[in-house]
Coordinates of C-alpha atoms (C1' of nucleotides) in Angstrom, one line a residue:
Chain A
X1 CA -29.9 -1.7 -27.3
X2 CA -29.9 -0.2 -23.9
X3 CA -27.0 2.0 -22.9
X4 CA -24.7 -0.7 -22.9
X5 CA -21.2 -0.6 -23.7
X6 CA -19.8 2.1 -21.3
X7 CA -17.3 3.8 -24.1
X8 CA -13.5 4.6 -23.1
X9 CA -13.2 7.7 -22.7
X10 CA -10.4 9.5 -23.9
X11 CA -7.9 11.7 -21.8
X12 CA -7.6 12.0 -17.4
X13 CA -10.5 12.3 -14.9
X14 CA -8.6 16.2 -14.6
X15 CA -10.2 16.7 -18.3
X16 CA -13.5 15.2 -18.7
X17 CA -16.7 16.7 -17.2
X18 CA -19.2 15.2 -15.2
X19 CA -22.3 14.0 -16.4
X20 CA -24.9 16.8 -17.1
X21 CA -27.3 18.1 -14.8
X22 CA -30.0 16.2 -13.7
X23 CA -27.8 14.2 -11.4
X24 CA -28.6 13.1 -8.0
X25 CA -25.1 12.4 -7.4
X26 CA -21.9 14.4 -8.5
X27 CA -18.1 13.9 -8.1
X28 CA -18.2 16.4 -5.5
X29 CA -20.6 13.8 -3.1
X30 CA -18.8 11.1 -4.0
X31 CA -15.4 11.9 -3.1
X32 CA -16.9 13.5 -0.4
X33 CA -18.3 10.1 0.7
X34 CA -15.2 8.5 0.0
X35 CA -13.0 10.9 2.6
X36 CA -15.4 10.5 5.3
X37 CA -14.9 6.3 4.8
X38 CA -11.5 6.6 4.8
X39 CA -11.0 9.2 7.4
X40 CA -13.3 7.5 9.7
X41 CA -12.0 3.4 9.0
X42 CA -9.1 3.7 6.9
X43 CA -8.0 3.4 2.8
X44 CA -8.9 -0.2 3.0
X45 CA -12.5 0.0 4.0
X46 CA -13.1 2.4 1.0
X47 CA -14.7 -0.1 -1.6
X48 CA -17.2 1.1 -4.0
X49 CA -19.9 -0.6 -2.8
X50 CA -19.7 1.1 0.3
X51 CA -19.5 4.5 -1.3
X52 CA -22.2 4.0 -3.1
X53 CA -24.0 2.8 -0.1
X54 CA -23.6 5.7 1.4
X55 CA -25.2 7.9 -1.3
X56 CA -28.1 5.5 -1.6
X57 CA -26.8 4.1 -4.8
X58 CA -25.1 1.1 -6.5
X59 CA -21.3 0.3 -6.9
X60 CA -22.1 0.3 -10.8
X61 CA -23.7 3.6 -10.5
X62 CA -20.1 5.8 -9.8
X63 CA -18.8 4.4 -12.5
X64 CA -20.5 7.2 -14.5
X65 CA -18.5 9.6 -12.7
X66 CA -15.7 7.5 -12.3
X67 CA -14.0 4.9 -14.7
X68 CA -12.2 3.2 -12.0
X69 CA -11.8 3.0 -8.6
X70 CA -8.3 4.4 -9.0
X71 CA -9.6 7.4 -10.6
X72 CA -11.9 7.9 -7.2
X73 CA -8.6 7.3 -5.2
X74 CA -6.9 10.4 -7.8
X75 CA -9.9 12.8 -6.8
X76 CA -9.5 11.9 -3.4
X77 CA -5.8 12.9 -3.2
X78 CA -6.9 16.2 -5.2
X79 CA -8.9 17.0 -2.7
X80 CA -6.4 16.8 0.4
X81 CA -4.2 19.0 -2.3
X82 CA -6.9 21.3 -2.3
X83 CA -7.2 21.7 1.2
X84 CA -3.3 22.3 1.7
X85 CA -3.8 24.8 -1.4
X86 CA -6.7 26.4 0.5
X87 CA -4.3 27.3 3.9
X88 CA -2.9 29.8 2.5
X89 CA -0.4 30.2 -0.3
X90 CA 3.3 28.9 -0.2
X91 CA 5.6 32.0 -1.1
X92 CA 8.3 34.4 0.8
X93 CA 12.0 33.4 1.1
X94 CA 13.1 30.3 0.1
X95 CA 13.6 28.4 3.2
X96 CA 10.3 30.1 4.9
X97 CA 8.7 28.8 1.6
X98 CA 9.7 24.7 1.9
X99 CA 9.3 25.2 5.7
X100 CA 5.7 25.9 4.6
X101 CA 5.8 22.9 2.2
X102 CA 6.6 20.7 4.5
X103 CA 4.2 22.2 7.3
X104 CA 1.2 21.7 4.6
X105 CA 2.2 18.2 4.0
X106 CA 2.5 17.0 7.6
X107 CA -0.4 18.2 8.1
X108 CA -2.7 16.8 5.4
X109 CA -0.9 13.4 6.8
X110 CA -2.0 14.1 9.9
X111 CA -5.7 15.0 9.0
X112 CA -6.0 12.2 6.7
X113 CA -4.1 9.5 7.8
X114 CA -4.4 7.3 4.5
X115 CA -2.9 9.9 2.8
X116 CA 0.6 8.8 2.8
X117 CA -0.7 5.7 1.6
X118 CA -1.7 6.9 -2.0
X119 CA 1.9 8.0 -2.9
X120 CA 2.7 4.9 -3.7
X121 CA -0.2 4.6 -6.2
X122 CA -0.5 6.9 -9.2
X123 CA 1.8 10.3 -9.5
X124 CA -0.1 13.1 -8.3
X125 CA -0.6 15.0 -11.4
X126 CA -4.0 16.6 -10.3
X127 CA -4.8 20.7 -10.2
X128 CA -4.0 20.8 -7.0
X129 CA -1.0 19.2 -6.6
X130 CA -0.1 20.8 -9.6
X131 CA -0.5 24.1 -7.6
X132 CA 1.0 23.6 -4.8
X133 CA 3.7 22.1 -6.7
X134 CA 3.9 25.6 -9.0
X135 CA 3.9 27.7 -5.5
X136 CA 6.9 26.0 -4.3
X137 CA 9.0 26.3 -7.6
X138 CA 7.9 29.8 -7.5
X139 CA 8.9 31.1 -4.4
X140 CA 12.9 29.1 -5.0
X141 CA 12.9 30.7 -8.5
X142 CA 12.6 33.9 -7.0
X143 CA 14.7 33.7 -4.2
X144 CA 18.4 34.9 -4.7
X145 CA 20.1 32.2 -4.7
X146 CA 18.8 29.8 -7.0
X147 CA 19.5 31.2 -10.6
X148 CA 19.8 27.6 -12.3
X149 CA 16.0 26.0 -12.5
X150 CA 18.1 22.9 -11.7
X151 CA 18.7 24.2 -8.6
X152 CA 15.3 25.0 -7.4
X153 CA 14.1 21.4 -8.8
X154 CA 16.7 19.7 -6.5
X155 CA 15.8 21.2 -3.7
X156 CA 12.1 20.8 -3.8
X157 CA 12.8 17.5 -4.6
X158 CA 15.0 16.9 -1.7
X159 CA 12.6 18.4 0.6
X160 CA 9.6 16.6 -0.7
X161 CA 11.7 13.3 -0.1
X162 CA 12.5 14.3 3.4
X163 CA 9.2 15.0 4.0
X164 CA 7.5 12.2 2.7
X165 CA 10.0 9.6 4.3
X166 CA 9.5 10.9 7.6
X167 CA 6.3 11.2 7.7
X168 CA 6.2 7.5 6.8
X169 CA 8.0 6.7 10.0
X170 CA 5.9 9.0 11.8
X171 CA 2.9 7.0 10.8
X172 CA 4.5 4.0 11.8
X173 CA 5.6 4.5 15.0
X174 CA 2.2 6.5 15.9
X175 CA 1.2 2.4 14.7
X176 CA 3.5 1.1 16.7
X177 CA 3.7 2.8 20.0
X178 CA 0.3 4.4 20.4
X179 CA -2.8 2.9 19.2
X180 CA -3.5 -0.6 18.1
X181 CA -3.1 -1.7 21.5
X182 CA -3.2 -5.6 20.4
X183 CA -0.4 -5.2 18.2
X184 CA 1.6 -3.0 20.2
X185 CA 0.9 -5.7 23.3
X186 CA 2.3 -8.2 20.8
X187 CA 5.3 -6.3 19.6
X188 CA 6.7 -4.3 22.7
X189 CA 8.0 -7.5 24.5
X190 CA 9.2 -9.5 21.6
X191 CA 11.3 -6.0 21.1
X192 CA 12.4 -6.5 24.4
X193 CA 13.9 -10.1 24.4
X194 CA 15.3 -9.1 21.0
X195 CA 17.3 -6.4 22.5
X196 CA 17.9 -8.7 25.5
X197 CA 19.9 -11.4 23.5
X198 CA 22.6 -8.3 23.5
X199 CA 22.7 -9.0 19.8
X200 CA 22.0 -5.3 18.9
X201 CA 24.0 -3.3 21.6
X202 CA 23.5 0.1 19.8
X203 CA 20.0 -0.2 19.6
X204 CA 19.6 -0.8 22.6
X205 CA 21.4 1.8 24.2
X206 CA 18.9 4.0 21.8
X207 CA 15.8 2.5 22.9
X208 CA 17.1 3.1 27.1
X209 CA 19.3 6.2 26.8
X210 CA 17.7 8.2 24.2
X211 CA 15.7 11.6 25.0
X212 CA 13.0 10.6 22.5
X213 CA 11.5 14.0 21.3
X214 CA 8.4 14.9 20.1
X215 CA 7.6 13.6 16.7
X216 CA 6.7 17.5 15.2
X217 CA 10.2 18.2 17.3
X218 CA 12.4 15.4 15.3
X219 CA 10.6 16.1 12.1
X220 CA 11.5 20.1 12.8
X221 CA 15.1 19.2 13.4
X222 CA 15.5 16.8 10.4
X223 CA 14.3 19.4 8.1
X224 CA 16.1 22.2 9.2
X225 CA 19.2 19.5 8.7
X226 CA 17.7 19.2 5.1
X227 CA 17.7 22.7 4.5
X228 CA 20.7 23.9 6.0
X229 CA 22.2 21.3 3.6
X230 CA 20.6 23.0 0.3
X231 CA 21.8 26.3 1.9
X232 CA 25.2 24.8 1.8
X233 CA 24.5 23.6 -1.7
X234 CA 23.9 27.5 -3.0
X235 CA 27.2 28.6 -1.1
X236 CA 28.8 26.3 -2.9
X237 CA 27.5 26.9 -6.5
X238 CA 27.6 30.5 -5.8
Chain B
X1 CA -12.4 -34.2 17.3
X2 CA -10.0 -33.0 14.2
X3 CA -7.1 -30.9 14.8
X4 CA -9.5 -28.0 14.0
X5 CA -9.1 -25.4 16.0
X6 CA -5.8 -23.7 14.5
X7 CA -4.5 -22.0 18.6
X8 CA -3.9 -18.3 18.1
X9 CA -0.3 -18.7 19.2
X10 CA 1.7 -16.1 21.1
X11 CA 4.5 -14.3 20.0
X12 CA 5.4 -13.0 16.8
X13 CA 7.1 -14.9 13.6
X14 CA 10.5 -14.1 14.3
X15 CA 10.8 -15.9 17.9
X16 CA 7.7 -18.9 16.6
X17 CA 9.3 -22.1 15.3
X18 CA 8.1 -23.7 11.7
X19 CA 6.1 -26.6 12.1
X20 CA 8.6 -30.1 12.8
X21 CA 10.2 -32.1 10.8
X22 CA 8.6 -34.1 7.9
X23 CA 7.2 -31.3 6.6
X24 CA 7.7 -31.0 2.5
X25 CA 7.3 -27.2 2.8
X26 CA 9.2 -24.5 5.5
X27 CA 8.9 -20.9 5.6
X28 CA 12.1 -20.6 3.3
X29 CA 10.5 -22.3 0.3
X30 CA 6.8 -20.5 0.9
X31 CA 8.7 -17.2 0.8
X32 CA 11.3 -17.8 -1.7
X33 CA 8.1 -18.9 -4.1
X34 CA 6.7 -15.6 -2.9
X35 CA 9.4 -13.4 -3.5
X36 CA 9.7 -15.0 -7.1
X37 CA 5.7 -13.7 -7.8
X38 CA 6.1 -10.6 -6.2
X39 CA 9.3 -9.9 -8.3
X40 CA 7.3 -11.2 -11.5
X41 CA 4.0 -9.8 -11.1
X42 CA 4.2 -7.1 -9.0
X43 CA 2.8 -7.5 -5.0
X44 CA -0.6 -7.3 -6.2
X45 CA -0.3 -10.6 -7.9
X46 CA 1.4 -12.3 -4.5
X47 CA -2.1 -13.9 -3.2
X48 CA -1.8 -17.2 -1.0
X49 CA -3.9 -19.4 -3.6
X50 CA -0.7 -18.7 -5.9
X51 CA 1.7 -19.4 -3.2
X52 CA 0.4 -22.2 -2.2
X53 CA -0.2 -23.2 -6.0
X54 CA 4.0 -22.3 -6.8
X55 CA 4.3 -25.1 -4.3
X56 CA 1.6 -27.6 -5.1
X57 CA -0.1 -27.3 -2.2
X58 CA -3.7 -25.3 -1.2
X59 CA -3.6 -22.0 0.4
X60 CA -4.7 -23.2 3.6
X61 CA -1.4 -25.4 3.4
X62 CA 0.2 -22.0 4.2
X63 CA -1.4 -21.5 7.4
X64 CA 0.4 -23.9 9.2
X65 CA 3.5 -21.6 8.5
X66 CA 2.4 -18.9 8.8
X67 CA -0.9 -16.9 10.4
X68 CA -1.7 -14.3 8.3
X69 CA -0.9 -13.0 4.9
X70 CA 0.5 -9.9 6.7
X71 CA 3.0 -12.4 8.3
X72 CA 4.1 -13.8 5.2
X73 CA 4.4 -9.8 4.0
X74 CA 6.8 -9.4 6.9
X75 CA 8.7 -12.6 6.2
X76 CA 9.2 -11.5 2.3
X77 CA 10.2 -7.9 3.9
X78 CA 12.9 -9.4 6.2
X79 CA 14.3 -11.3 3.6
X80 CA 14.9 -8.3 1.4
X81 CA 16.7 -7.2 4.3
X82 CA 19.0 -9.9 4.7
X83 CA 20.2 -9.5 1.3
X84 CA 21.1 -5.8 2.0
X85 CA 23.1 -7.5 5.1
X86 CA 24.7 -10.0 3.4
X87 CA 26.1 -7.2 0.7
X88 CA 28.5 -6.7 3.5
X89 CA 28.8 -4.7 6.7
X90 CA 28.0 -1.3 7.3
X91 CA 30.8 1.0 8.6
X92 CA 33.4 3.0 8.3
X93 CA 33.2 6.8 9.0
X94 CA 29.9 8.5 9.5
X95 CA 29.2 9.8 5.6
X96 CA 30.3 6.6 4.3
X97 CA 28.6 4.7 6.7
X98 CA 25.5 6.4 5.7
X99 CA 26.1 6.5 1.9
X100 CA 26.3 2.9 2.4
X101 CA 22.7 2.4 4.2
X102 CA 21.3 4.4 1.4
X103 CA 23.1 2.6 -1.4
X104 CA 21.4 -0.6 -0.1
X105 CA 18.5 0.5 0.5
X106 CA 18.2 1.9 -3.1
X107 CA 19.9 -1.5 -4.3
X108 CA 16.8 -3.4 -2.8
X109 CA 14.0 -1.0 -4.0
X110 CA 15.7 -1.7 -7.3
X111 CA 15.9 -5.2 -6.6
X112 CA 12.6 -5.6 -5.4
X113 CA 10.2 -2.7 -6.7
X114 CA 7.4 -4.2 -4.3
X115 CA 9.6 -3.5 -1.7
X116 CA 8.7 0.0 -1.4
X117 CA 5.2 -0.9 -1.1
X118 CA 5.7 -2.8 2.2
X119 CA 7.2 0.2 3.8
X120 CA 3.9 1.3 4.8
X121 CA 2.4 -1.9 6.0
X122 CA 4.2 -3.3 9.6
X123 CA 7.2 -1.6 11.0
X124 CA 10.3 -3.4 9.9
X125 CA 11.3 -5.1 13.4
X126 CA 12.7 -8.4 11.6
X127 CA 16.1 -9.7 12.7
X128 CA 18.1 -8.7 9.5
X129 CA 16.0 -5.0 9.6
X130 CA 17.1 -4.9 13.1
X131 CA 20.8 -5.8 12.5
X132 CA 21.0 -3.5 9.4
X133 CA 20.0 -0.6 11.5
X134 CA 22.3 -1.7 14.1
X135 CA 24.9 -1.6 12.0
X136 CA 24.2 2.0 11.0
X137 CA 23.9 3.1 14.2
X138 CA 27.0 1.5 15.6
X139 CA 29.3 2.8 12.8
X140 CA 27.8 6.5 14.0
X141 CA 28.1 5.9 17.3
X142 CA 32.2 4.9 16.5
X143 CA 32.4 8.2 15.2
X144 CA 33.5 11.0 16.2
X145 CA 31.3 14.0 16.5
X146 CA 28.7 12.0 17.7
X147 CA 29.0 12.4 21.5
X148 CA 25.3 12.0 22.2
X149 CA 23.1 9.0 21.1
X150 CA 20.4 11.6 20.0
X151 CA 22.6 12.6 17.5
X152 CA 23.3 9.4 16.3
X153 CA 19.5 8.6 16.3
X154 CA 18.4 11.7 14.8
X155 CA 20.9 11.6 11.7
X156 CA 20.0 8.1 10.7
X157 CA 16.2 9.0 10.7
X158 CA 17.0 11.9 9.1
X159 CA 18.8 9.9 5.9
X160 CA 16.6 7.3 6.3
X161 CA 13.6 9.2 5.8
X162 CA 15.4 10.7 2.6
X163 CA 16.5 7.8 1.2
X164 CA 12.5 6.6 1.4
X165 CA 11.0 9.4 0.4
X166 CA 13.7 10.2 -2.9
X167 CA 13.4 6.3 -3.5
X168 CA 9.2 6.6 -3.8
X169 CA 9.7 9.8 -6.1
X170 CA 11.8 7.2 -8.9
X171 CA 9.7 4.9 -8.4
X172 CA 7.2 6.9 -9.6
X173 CA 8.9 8.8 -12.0
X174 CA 9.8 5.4 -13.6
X175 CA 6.4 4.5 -13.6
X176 CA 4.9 7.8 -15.4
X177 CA 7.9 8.3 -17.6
X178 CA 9.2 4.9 -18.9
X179 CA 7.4 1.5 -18.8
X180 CA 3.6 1.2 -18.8
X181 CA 3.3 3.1 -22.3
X182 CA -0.5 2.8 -22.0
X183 CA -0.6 4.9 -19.0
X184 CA 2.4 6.9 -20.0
X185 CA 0.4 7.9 -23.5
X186 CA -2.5 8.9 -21.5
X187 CA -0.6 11.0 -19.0
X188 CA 1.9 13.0 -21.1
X189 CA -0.5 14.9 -23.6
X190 CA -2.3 15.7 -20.4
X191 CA 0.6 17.1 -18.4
X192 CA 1.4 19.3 -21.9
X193 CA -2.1 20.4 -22.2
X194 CA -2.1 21.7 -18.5
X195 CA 0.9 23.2 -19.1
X196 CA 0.2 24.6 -21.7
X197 CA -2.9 27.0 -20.3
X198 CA -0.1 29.0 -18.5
X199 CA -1.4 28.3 -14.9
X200 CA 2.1 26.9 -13.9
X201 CA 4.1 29.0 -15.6
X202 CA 7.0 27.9 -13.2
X203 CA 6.4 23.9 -13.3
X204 CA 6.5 24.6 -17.4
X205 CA 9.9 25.7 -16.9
X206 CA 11.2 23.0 -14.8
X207 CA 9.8 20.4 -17.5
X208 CA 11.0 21.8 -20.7
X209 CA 14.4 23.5 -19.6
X210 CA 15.9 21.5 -16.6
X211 CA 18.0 19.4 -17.2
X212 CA 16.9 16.1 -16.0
X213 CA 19.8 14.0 -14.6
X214 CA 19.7 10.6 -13.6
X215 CA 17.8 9.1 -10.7
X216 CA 20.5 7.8 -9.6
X217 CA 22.8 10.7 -9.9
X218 CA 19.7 12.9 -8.6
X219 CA 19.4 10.4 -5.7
X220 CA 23.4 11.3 -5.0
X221 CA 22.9 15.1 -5.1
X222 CA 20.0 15.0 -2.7
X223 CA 21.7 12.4 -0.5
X224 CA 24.9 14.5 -0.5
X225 CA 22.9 17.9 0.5
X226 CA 21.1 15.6 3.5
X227 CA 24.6 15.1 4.6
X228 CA 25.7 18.2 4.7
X229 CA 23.3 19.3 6.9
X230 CA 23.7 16.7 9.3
X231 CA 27.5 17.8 9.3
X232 CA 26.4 21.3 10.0
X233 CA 24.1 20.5 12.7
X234 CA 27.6 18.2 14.3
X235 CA 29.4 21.4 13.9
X236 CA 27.5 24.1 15.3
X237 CA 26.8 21.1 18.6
X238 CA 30.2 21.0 19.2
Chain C
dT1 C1' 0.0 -55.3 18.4
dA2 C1' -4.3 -52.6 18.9
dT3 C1' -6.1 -48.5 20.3
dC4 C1' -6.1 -43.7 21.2
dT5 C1' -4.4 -39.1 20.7
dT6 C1' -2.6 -35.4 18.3
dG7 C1' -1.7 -32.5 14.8
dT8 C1' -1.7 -31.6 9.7
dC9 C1' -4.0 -31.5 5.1
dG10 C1' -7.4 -30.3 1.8
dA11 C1' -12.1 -29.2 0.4
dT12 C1' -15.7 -26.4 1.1
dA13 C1' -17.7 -22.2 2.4
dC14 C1' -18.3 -17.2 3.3
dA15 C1' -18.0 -12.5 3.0
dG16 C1' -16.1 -9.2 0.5
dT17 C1' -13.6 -7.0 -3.6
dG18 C1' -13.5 -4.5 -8.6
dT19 C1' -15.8 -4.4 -12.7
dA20 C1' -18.3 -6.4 -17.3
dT21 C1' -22.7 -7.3 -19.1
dC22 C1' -27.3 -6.2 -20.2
dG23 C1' -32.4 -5.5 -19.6
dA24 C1' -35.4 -2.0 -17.9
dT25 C1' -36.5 2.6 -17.4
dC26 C1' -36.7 7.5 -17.6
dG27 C1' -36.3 12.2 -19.7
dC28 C1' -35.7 14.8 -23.6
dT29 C1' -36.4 15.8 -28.6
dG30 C1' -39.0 15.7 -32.7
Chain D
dC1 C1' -47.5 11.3 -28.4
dA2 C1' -43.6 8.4 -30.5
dG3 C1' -38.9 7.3 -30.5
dC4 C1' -34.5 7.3 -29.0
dG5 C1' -30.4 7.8 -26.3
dA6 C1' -28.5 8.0 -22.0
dT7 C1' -28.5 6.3 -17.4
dC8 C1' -29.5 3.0 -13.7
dG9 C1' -29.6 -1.3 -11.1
dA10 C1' -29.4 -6.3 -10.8
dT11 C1' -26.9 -10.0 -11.8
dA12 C1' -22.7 -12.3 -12.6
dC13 C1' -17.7 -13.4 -12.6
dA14 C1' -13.3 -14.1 -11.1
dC15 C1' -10.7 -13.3 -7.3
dT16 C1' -9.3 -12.3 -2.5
dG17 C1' -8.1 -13.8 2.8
dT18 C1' -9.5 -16.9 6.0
dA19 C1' -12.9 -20.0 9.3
dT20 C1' -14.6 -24.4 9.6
dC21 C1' -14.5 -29.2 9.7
dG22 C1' -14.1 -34.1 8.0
dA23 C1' -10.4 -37.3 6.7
dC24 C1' -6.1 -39.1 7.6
dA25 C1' -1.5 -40.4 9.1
dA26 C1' 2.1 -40.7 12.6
dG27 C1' 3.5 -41.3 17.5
dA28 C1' 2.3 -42.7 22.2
dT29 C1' 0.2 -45.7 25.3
dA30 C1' -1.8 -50.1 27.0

DNA sequence: TATCTTGTCGATACAGTGTATCGATCGCTG
DNA sequence: CAGCGATCGATACACTGTATCGACAAGATA
């Protein structure tokens, strides 16, 4: 009987090695594949024929590496954790330290913009993310301030939240005002008769009379919001 | 010739009338059968052969309707919506106002656990999306404090992108730590094996001596510390 | 009333997806 | 060199969104 039934293996992707060595191909190469694909046309043009295209291989092949294409999309998201590990490590006082945070994450969203779209998939539970994740506890727990461990939990948490929500809507109305040019073509004058109808007076007044910043410049502002309320938080535990 | 050629008509779904009248189907019932699949099965299971099935008809029965899947996406989208509206106006002062926004929005994500997934897709520019957000806005905009729309603007985002971002968090925390055992099995002896080689010595204290609230009482805190900033930034621009 | 037009319906088809199966093959070990 | 175990690739399956087009039914016109 030929190699046949491909047996479950045990425990994560984070845990079991690679095949041995005389491999043409290796995790590394494929996820490295897999990021240019999706960097250069998006999460949904990442299939695993077309990685394996691009190594010269089958789709069947990865799954020696790989037990699912979900597992590929893990290592993928690893790997943007490992680059926002690799800029440097999160640390000093506490609100320098989530500042960092959220600078790291912005700008992994910004590099790979199908990033955000894998937090709704699995948790992030590889080493990476576990680093980073470590680096930002650590620099709250030691910060004066924060004796409960609840308290430093909270307020990564809260930040994180921040962080990932706006950078949602950051995505989406880079989508919506910017590129795309057909959609936005379709969607920019419907908005406009909309608002016309006088239906939503407030919003429209927003869309006409607002000073629309910068989106780094309303992210900034929102988070220093977020933070000063944690600050407040501490002040009033304290 | 047939009718064949389906023209690519203008405009978006919001402003295009459904097809006349003796038509057995209408928007209403294609998304109502929708809604009742993705609530089921999960949005992964919402494809427009079982749509179309739901309602005894093919899936190119839908296309008269509607004129892509994404449309039908947006349609299920907007009707989550309306239910936050109809749960009753938005208003009052400015924290209550926006403890209300979030308590919807969390109601719906609760409601409708694909709802979250559609977050990312289109911007959310149907009419009840649009008059929810009016809402918010308007009840800021009646209060005082807020003298410039900016600030109005800037402290909805601001919850808004909290409320997202705490509200993906659960939904994965929900997902890793309750249902799905299969997954759940697989995942926890891995997080305590990690943990366990000392590497995040900090993340090991979180897990074993924090004491976990509830989301929803987590949600609250976080919420809570969002408005306080956005009080603090009100003060210090007065 | 008979014909023509118009628009809708359903079947079929296509390109693409993730992945299970299994025969062939290749490299290492004895 | 023989045998074996692991790996590889082709094939296949069920499923997706949607383009195409023939058949049909209702309304308008003569």
């Amino acid at each position: 009987m030929g190699g046949g039934t491909r047996p479950k293996r045990a425990g994560s992707v984070w845990e079991r090695p690679e095949p041995p060595r005389p491999a043409p191909l290796s995790r590394d190469r494929i996820v490295g594949a897999a990021l240019e694909i999706a960097d250069a046309d998006g999460l949904e043009a990442v299939s695993l024929r077309k990685v394996g295209a691009a190594l010269g291989a089958g789709p069947m092949r990865l799954y020696g590496y790989v037990e699912s294409k979900e597992e590929l999309l893990d290592l993928m998201v690893d790997t943007v954790y490992g680059e926002m590990v690799a800029a440097g490590a999160i640390g000093g006082p506490w609100k320098e330290a989530l500042r960092t945070l959220a600078a790291r994450l912005r700008a992994a969203a910004g590099a790979h913009p199908w990033f955000l779209g894998l937090l709704g998939g699995r948790p992030h539970q590889g080493p990476h993310a576990l680093e980073l994740l470590e680096q930002a506890l650590a620099a709250l727990r030691a910060s004066p301030g924060f004796g409960e461990i609840d308290a430093v939990l909270q307020a990564v948490r809260t930040v994180h939240a921040y962080v990932v929500g706006a950078l949602w809507s950051e995505a989406l109305e880079l989508r919506a005002g910017q590129s795309e040019s057909e959609w936005q073509a379709a969607q920019w004058p419907y908005l406009q008769r909309v608002l016309a109808t006088g239906r939503f007076p407030t919003l429209a007044e927003v869309v006409e009379r607002a000073t629309h910043p910068s989106s780094e410049e309303a992210f900034g502002r929102g988070l220093e919001m977020v933070i000063a309320g944690i600050e407040g938080g501490l002040a009033r535990a304290r």
